[in-house]
Short mmCIF file of C-alpha atoms in Angstrom, two decimals:
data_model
loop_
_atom_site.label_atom_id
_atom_site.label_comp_id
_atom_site.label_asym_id
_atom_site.label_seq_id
_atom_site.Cartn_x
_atom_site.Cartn_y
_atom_site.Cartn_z
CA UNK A 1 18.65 3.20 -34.68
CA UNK A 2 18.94 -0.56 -35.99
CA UNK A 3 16.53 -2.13 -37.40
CA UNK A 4 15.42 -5.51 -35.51
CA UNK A 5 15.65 -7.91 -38.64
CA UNK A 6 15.41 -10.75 -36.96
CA UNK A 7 12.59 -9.80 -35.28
CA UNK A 8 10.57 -9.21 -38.36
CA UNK A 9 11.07 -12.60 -39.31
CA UNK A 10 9.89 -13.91 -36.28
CA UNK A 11 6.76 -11.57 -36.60
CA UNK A 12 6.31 -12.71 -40.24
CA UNK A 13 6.31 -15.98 -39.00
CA UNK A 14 3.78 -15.23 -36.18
CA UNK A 15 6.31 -15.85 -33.40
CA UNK A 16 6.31 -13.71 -31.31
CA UNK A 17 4.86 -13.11 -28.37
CA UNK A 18 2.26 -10.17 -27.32
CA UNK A 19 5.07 -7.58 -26.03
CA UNK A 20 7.73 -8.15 -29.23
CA UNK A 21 4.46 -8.14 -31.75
CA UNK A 22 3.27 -4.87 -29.94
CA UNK A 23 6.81 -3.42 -30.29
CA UNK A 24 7.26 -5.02 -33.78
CA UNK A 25 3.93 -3.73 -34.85
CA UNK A 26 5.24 0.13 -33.57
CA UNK A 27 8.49 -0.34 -35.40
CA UNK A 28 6.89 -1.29 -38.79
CA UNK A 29 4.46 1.47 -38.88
CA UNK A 30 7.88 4.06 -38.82
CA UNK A 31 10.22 1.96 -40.77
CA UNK A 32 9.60 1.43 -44.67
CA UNK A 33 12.68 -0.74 -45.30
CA UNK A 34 11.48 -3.17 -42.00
CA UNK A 35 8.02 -2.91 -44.19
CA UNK A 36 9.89 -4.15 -47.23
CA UNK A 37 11.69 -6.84 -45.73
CA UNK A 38 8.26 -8.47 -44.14
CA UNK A 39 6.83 -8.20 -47.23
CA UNK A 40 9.45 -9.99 -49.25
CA UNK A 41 9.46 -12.24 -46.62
CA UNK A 42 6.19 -13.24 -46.99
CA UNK A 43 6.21 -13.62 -50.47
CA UNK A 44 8.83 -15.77 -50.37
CA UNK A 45 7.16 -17.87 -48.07
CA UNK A 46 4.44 -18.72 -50.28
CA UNK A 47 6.31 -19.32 -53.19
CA UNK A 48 8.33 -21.98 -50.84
CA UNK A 49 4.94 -23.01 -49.69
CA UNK A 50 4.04 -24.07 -53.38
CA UNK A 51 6.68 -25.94 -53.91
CA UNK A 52 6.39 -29.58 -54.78
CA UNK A 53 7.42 -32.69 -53.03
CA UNK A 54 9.79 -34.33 -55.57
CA UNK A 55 8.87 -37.48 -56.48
CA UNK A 56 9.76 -40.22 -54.35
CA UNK A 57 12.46 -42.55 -56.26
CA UNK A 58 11.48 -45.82 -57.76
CA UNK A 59 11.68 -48.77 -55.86
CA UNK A 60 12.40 -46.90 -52.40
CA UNK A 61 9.58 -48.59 -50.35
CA UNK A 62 10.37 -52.34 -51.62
CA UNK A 63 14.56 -51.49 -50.43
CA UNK A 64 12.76 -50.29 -47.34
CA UNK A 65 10.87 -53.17 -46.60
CA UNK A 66 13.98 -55.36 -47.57
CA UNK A 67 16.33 -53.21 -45.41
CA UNK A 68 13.68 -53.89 -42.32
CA UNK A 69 13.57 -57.56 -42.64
CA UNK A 70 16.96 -57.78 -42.93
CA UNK A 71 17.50 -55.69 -39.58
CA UNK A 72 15.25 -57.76 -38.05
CA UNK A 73 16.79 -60.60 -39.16
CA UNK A 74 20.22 -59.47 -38.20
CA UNK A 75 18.44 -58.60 -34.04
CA UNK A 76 16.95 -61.80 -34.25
CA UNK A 77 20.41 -63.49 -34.61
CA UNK A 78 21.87 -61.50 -31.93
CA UNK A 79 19.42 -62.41 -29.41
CA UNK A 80 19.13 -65.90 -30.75
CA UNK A 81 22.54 -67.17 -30.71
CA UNK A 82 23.67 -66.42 -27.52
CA UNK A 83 20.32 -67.84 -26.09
CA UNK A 84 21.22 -70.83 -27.71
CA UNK A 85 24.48 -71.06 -27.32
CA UNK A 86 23.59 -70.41 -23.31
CA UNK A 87 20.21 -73.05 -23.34
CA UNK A 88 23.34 -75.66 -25.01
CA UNK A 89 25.55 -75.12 -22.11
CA UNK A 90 22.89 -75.42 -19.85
CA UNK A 91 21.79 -78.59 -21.50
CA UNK A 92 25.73 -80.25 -20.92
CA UNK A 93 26.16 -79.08 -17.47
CA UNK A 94 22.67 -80.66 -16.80
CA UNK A 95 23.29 -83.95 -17.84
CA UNK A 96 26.06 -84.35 -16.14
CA UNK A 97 24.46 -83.78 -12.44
CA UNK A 98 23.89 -87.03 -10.61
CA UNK A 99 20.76 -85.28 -9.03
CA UNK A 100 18.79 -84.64 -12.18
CA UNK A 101 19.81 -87.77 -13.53
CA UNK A 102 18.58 -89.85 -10.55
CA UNK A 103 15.70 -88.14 -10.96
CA UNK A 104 15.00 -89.49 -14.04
CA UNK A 105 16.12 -92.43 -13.18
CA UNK A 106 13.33 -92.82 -10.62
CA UNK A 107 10.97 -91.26 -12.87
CA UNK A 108 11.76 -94.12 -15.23
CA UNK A 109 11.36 -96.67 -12.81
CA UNK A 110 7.69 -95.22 -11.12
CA UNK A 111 6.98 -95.08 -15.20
CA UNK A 112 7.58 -98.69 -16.08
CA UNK A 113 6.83 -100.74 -12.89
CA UNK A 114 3.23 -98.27 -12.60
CA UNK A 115 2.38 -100.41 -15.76
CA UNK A 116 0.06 -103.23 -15.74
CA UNK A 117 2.63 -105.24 -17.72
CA UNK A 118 6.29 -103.97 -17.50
CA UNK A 119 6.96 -102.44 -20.95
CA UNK A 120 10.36 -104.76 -21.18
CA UNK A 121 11.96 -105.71 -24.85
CA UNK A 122 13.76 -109.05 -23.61
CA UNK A 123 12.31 -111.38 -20.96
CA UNK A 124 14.73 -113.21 -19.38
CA UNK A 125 15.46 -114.74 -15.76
CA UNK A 126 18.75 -115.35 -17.38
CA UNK A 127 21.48 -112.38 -17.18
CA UNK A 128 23.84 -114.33 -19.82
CA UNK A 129 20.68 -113.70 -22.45
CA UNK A 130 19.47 -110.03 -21.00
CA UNK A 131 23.69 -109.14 -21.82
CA UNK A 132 23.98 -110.51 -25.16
CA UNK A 133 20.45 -109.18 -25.87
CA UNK A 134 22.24 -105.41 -25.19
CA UNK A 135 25.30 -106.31 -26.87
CA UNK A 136 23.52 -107.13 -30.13
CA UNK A 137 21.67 -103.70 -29.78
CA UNK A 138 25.28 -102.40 -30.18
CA UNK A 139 25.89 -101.45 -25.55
CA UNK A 140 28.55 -103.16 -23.86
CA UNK A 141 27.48 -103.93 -20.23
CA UNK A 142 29.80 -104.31 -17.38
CA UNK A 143 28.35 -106.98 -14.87
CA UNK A 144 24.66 -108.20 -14.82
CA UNK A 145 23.63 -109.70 -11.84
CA UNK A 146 21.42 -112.62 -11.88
CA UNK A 147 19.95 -111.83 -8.80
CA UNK A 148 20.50 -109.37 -5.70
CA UNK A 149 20.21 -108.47 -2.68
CA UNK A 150 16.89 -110.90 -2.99
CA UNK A 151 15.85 -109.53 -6.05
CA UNK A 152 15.99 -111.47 -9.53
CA UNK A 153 16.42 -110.28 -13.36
CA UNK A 154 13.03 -110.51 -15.51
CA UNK A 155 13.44 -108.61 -18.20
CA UNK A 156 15.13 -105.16 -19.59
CA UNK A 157 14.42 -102.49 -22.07
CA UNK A 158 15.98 -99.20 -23.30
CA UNK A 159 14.54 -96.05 -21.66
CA UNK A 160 14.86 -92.87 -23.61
CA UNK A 161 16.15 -89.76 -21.29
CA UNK A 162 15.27 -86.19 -21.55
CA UNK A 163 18.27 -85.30 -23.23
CA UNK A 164 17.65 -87.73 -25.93
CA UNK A 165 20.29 -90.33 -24.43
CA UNK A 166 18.96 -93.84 -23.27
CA UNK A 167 19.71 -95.94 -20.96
CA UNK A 168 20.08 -99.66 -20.88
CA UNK A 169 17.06 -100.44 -18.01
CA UNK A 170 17.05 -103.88 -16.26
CA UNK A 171 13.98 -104.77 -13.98
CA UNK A 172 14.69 -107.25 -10.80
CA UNK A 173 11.32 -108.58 -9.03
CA UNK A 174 11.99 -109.59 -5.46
CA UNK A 175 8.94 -110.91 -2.64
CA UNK A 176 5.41 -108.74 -3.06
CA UNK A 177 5.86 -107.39 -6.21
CA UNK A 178 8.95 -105.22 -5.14
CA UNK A 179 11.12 -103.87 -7.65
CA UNK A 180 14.39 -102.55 -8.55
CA UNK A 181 15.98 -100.86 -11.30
CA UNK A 182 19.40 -101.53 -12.42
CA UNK A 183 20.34 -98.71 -15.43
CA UNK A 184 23.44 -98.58 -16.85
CA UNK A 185 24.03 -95.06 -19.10
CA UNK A 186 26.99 -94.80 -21.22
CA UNK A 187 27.97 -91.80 -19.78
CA UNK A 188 29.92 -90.40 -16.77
CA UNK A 189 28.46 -87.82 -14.53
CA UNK A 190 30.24 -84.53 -12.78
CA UNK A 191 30.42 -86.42 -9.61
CA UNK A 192 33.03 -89.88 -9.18
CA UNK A 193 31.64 -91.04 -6.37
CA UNK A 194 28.30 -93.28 -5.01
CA UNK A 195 25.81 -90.73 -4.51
CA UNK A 196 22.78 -91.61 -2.70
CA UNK A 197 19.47 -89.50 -3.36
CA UNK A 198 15.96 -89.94 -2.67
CA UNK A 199 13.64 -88.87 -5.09
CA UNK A 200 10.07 -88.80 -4.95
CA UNK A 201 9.09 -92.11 -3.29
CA UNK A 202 12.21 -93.87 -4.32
CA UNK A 203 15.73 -94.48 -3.29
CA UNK A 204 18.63 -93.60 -6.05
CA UNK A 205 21.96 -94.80 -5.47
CA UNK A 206 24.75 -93.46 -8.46
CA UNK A 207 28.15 -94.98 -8.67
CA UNK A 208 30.34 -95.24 -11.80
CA UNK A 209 31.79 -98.66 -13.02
CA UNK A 210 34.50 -97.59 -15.40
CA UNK A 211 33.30 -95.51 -18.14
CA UNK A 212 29.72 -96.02 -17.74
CA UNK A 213 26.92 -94.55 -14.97
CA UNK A 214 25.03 -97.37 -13.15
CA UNK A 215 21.89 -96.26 -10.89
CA UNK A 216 20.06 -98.50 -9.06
CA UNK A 217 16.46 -97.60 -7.85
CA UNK A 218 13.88 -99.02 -5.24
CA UNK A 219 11.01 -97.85 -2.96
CA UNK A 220 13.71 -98.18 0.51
CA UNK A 221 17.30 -97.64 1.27
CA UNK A 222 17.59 -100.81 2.63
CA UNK A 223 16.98 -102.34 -0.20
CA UNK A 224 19.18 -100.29 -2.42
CA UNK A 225 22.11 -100.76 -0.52
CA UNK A 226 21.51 -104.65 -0.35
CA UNK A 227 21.00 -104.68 -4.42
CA UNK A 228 24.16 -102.33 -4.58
CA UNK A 229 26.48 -104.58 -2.16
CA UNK A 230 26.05 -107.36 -4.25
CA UNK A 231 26.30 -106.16 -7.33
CA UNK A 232 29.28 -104.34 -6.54
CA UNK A 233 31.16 -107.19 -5.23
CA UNK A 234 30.57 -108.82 -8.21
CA UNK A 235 31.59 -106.00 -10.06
CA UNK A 236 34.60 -106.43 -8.09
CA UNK A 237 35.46 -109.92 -8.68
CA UNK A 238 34.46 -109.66 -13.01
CA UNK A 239 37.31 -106.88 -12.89
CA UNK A 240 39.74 -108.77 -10.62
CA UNK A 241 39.33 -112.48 -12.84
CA UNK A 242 39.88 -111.00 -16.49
CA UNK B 1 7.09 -40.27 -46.62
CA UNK B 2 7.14 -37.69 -49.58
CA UNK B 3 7.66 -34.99 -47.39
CA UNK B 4 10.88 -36.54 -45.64
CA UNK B 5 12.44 -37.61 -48.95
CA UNK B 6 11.50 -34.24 -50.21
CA UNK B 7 13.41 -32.19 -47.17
CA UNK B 8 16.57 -34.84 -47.46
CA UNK B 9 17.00 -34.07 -50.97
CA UNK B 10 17.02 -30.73 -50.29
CA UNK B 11 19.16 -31.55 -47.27
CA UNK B 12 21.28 -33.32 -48.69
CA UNK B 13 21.95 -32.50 -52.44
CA UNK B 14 22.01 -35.97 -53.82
CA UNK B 15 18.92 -38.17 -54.58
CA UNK B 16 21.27 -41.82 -53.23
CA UNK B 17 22.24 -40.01 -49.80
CA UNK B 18 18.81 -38.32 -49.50
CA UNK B 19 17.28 -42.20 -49.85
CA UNK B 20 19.86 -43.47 -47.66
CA UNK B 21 18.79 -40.57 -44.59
CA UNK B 22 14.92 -41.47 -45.58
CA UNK B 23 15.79 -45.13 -44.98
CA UNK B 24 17.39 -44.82 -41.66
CA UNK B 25 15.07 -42.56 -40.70
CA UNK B 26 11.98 -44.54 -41.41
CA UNK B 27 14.10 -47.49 -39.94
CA UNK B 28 14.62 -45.87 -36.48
CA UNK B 29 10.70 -44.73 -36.11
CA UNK B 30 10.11 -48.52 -36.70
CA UNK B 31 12.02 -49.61 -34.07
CA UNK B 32 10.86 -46.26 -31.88
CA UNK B 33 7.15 -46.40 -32.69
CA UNK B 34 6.61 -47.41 -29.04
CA UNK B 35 8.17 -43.66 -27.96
CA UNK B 36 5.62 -42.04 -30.22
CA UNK B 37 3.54 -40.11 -27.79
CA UNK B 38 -0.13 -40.53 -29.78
CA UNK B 39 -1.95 -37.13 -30.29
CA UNK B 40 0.92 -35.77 -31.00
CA UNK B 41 2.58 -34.75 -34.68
CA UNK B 42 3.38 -37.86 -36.34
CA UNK B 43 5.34 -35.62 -39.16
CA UNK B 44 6.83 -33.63 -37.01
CA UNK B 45 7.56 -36.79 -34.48
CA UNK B 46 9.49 -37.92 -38.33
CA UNK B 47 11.38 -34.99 -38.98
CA UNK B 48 13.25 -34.87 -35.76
CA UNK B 49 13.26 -38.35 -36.33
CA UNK B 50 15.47 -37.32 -39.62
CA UNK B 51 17.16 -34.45 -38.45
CA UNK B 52 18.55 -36.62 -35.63
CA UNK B 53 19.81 -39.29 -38.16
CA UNK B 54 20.79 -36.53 -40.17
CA UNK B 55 23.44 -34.94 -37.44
CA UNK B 56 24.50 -38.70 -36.53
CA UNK B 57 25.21 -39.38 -39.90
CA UNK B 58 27.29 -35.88 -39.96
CA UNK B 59 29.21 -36.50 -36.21
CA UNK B 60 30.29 -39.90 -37.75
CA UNK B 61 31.57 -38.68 -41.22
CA UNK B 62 33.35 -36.02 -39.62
CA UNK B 63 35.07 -38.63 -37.65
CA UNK B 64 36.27 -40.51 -40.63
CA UNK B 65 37.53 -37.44 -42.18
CA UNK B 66 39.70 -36.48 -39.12
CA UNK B 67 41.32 -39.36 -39.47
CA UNK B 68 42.10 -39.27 -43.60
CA UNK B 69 42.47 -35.49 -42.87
CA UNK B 70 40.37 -34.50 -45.76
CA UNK B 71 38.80 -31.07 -45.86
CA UNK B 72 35.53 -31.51 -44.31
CA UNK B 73 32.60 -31.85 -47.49
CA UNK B 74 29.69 -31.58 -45.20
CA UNK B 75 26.31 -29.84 -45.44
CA UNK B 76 27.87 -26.44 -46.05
CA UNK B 77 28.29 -27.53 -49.66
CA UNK B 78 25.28 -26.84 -52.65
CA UNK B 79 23.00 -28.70 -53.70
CA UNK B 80 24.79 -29.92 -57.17
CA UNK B 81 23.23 -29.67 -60.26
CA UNK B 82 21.66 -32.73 -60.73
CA UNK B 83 19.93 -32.94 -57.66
CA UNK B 84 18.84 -29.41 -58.70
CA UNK B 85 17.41 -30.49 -61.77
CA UNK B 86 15.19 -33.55 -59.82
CA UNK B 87 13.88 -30.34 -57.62
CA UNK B 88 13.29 -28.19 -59.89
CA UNK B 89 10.68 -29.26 -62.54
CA UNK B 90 9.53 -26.78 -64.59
CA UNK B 91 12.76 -24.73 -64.64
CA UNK B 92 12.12 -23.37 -60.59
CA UNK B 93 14.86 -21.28 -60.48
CA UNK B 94 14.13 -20.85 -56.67
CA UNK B 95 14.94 -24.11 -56.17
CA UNK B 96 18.39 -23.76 -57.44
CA UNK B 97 18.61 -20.78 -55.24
CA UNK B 98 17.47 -22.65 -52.28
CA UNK B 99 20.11 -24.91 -52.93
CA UNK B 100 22.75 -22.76 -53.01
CA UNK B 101 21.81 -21.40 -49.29
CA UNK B 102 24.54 -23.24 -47.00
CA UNK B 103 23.42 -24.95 -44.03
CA UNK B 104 22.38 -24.47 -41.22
CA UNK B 105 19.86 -21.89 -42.91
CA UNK B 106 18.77 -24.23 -45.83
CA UNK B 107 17.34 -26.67 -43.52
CA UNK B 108 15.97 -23.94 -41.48
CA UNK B 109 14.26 -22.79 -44.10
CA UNK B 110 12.88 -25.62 -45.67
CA UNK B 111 11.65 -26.76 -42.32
CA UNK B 112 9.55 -23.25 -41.82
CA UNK B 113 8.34 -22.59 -45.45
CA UNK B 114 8.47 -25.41 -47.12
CA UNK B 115 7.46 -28.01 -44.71
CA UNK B 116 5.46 -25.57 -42.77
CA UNK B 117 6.62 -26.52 -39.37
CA UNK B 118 6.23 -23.97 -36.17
CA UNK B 119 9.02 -22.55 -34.85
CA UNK B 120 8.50 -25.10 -31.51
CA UNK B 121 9.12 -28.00 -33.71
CA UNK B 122 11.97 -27.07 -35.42
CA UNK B 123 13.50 -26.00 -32.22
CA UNK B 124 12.90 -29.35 -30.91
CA UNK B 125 13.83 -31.05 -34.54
CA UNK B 126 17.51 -28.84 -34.51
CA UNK B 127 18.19 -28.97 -30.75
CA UNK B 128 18.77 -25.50 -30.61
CA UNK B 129 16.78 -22.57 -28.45
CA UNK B 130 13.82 -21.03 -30.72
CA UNK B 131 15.78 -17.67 -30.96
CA UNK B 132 18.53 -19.49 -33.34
CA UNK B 133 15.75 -21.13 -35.21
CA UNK B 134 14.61 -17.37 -35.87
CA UNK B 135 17.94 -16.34 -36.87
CA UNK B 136 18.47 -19.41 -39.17
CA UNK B 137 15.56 -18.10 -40.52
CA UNK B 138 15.87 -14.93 -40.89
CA UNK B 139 19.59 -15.69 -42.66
CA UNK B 140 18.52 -18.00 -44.71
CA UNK B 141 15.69 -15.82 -46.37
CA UNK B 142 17.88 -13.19 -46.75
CA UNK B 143 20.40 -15.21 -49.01
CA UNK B 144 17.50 -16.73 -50.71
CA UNK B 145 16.52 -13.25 -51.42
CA UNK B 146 20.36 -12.51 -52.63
CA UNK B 147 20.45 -15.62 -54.53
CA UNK B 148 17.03 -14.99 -56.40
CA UNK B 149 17.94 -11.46 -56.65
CA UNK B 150 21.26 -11.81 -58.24
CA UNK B 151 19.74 -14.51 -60.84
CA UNK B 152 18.92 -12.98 -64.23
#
């Protein structure tokens, strides 16, 4: 009969269960050379038992620590970059929407005229002065009406937009404290065409003159459109009479 | 940590791969604590941890040496001697014999009787049904035994 060696390291080992131990148990008490083997077994065992860990090498934990920082310097980048990279797209195709734009526009507007004294850098009721006032702060602007659509120039500023551009900003006063904004950005926007939008409590009207944005904001369409047709014609007739 | 640098070494022969399994090892429980079922056997949750690394490590250097078709160095080789003589302080000549067990049964073995783990955990550390673990075992003590015996 053959012996079941494995089995007697399994019983040395004290895994078996109840039925193999039982047999096991059986077999051992006829078989001296199964005996034997269990018993060298075993004192193997505890001289592999009393072995020592070797000694860990110098330095190991500081390259670990190193190692970790670096990997999570390395994940960091990976998730960080494309974020980034997606949050800049984002960012460009943003800008360039007339409706997020006119929104600020209007923001702008409810922002300065909600001020007990409109926060402008140049007073003027003269549009030769509010031009040349932008031109020496380095912006070209296309046509600056005096007055229309019954409202009339006071004074202008820079407003700063969310995406760090800014915006030449011209306030017009017309009858009961009504305003308009003119802005002129010196950008162009995804869409060619006037856009009308209403945003909040105010009327935005986008068109582009040439390479620049102009949006023109007040509290009614009417209004708007009047401001608009006027200025547009004159746009007209600057472009037509070099 | 002393415990999984001590069973790579013995793994792995050589004191700069042995660090290098430790480090990926300790690297991917880092990133896996949040798998780490709590109660259970941190040291044992390790070794698998290690032996995991350990056969990942293996699958991808056997890939590379398909392709240069070189003859395959892997665990089957000893332990050389001067990893033998970092193990074996105090002239241990059983060290040198454990290191001249090949693998699978080195491992095997100093998983059970060195490390002390059950036969359950190693199964689960080796992916392989508790009946091979016996028989890793079971060979691997008995060339132990050979190599001890055999040694003047």
């Amino acid at each position: 009969m053959s012996c079941p060696v494995e089995q007697i390291t399994g019983y040395v080992d004290a895994a078996l269960d109840d039925t193999a131990r039982t047999e096991i148990e059986a077999h051992l008490a006829a078989c001296e050379s199964c005996r034997a083997q269990a018993d060298a077994e075993r004192a193997l065992r505890r001289r592999l038992l009393g072995l020592l860990h070797p000694p860990l090498p110098t330095g190991i934990e500081e390259r670990f620590r190193e190692r970790l920082h670096r990997g999570t310097r390395v994940r960091l980048r990976r998730i960080l970059v494309p974020l980034a990279l997606a949050a800049l797209l984002a960012f460009v195709w943003v800008r360039r929407q007339p409706q997020v734009v006119g929104w600020e526009m209007a923001r702008d507007h409810r922002h300065c005229f909600g001020k007990r004294e409109l926060p402008a850098k140049v007073w003027s009721e003269d549009a030769e002065t509010v031009m040349r006032w932008f031109e020496d702060q380095g912006t070209r602007m296309p046509v600056v009406p005096e007055a229309a659509g019954g409202y009339a120039i006071v004074g202008a500023r820079y407003c700063g937009f969310m995406d760090f551009s800014r915006a030449a900003h011209l306030y017009y006063r017309g009858e009961e404290k009504k305003a308009v904004s003119l802005f002129v950005l010196p950008r162009t926007l995804s869409e060619r065409g006037p856009s009308l939008m209403v945003a909040g409590q105010h009327v935005v009207r986008i068109s582009r003159v040439g390479d620049v944005t102009v949006g023109i904001v007040a509290e009614d369409k009417g209004d708007v459109d009047a401001f608009a047709h006027t200025f547009e014609r004159s746009v007209a007739s600057a472009s037509s009479s070099p | 940590m002393r415990s999984l640098y001590g069973t790579a070494l013995r793994m792995t022969g050589n004191a700069h791969d042995a660090e290098d399994l430790v480090q990926e090892t300790l690297l991917r429980a880092y990133r896996g604590f949040a798998r780490f079922a709590p109660g259970t056997n941190i040291r044992a949750w390790l070794h698998t941890i290690l032996q995991r690394t350990r056969t990942d490590a293996f699958r991808q250097k056997q890939r590379t040496v398909r392709t240069t078709e070189l003859i395959d160095d892997g665990p089957a080789v000893a332990v050389p001697p001067a990893a033998q003589e970092a193990l074996a302080s105090g002239g241990e000549d059983i060290e040198r014999a454990l290191g001249a067990v090949p693998e699978p049964f080195r491992t095997a073995v100093v998983l059970r009787d060195v490390e002390d783990f059950t036969y359950q955990e190693i199964a689960v550390m080796l992916e392989v049904p508790i009946g091979t673990v016996m028989s890793r075992i079971h060979r691997g003590r008995a060339l132990l035994r050979e190599k001890l015996g055999a040694r003047p």
